């Protein structure tokens, strides 16, 4: 058979065949042999489309065009007309297992005799409010006292103004605290003083001033390059971003007078803070840096470990306001800052005190 010849030749190497020889062999096969040859394939070969991995299920010719809607309608109609399976056993509602019954809780005994008196009734009825409050505090009945009455009894103060004893468990009235006055610092005048190196300007407080533009903030920071008088700069909650904060490292490298820098409650990233601390380490002059409550709340372990190495190399920083997420940099930086304070306290150099 020609098919057996094809199978025999298939055992040889592919390079021994020529395309013309294969075409010649295939031309000698019948239609049945070609179908048998095409059926020899791997059904798990994912590179072949499903139509080529599946053998035809029937050899009948189609009776008409394929219409999906018509087929679904036929199947639905056929399913509705079919009779349901008969049940071998009629349905009967049954309860299996033990039925749960809720246990009745024992009722507390109620003493209806309210005329029982003790030897303490006359004493308690004649006691003043101050004596009742003191007695409740001694017996540990703190829930019967409000906070003001309790601490007044401990300090032996007059508690007649603390309210009625019957009004126990009332909180102490809140005290209204007046709002902080707005910061009225003249930004434009401050910039002129910084650029003029005014000796009177030792401290500049710009906290909570919202309308300082990025250009004005940059002028304030860059003015410190040539300023030799300003010692404290506070710019907390002024909406400072990395655009302005990225200028601070170059300024700190040139400035040797600034001792306190506050940048709390702004929008500065941790990487910019790392660059600021690097600049601090060059001159070792800045003594206090406050950087807490930035918009990126978590600095990340990578940034915190960088800060740890930089702070451990610093000998001038005495206060460092920032929140650390991980305990190792938090504890080690705390110990380093404490060590700097101890060295400053016992140093003989007056500049480091």
JSON list of C-alpha atoms in Angstrom, two decimals, residues 277 281 284 305-315 328-329 331-333 335-337 339-340:
[
{"chain": "A", "resi": 277, "resn": "UNK", "atom": "CA", "xyz": [20.72, 66.15, 55.85]},
{"chain": "A", "resi": 281, "resn": "UNK", "atom": "CA", "xyz": [26.78, 67.24, 57.56]},
{"chain": "A", "resi": 284, "resn": "UNK", "atom": "CA", "xyz": [28.03, 70.66, 61.05]},
{"chain": "A", "resi": 305, "resn": "UNK", "atom": "CA", "xyz": [18.10, 53.80, 56.74]},
{"chain": "A", "resi": 306, "resn": "UNK", "atom": "CA", "xyz": [19.80, 56.54, 54.69]},
{"chain": "A", "resi": 307, "resn": "UNK", "atom": "CA", "xyz": [18.83, 59.09, 57.32]},
{"chain": "A", "resi": 308, "resn": "UNK", "atom": "CA", "xyz": [20.16, 56.81, 60.03]},
{"chain": "A", "resi": 309, "resn": "UNK", "atom": "CA", "xyz": [23.63, 56.68, 58.45]},
{"chain": "A", "resi": 310, "resn": "UNK", "atom": "CA", "xyz": [23.69, 60.44, 57.90]},
{"chain": "A", "resi": 311, "resn": "UNK", "atom": "CA", "xyz": [22.54, 61.33, 61.42]},
{"chain": "A", "resi": 312, "resn": "UNK", "atom": "CA", "xyz": [25.07, 58.97, 62.97]},
{"chain": "A", "resi": 313, "resn": "UNK", "atom": "CA", "xyz": [27.78, 60.92, 61.14]},
{"chain": "A", "resi": 314, "resn": "UNK", "atom": "CA", "xyz": [26.48, 64.26, 62.47]},
{"chain": "A", "resi": 315, "resn": "UNK", "atom": "CA", "xyz": [27.78, 65.87, 65.68]},
{"chain": "A", "resi": 328, "resn": "UNK", "atom": "CA", "xyz": [15.65, 50.46, 64.34]},
{"chain": "A", "resi": 329, "resn": "UNK", "atom": "CA", "xyz": [16.26, 53.92, 62.82]},
{"chain": "A", "resi": 331, "resn": "UNK", "atom": "CA", "xyz": [15.86, 54.09, 68.38]},
{"chain": "A", "resi": 332, "resn": "UNK", "atom": "CA", "xyz": [19.34, 54.54, 66.97]},
{"chain": "A", "resi": 333, "resn": "UNK", "atom": "CA", "xyz": [18.73, 58.14, 65.86]},
{"chain": "A", "resi": 335, "resn": "UNK", "atom": "CA", "xyz": [20.39, 57.59, 70.94]},
{"chain": "A", "resi": 336, "resn": "UNK", "atom": "CA", "xyz": [22.60, 59.58, 68.58]},
{"chain": "A", "resi": 337, "resn": "UNK", "atom": "CA", "xyz": [20.72, 62.84, 69.23]},
{"chain": "A", "resi": 339, "resn": "UNK", "atom": "CA", "xyz": [24.66, 61.59, 72.64]},
{"chain": "A", "resi": 340, "resn": "UNK", "atom": "CA", "xyz": [25.06, 64.90, 70.77]}
]
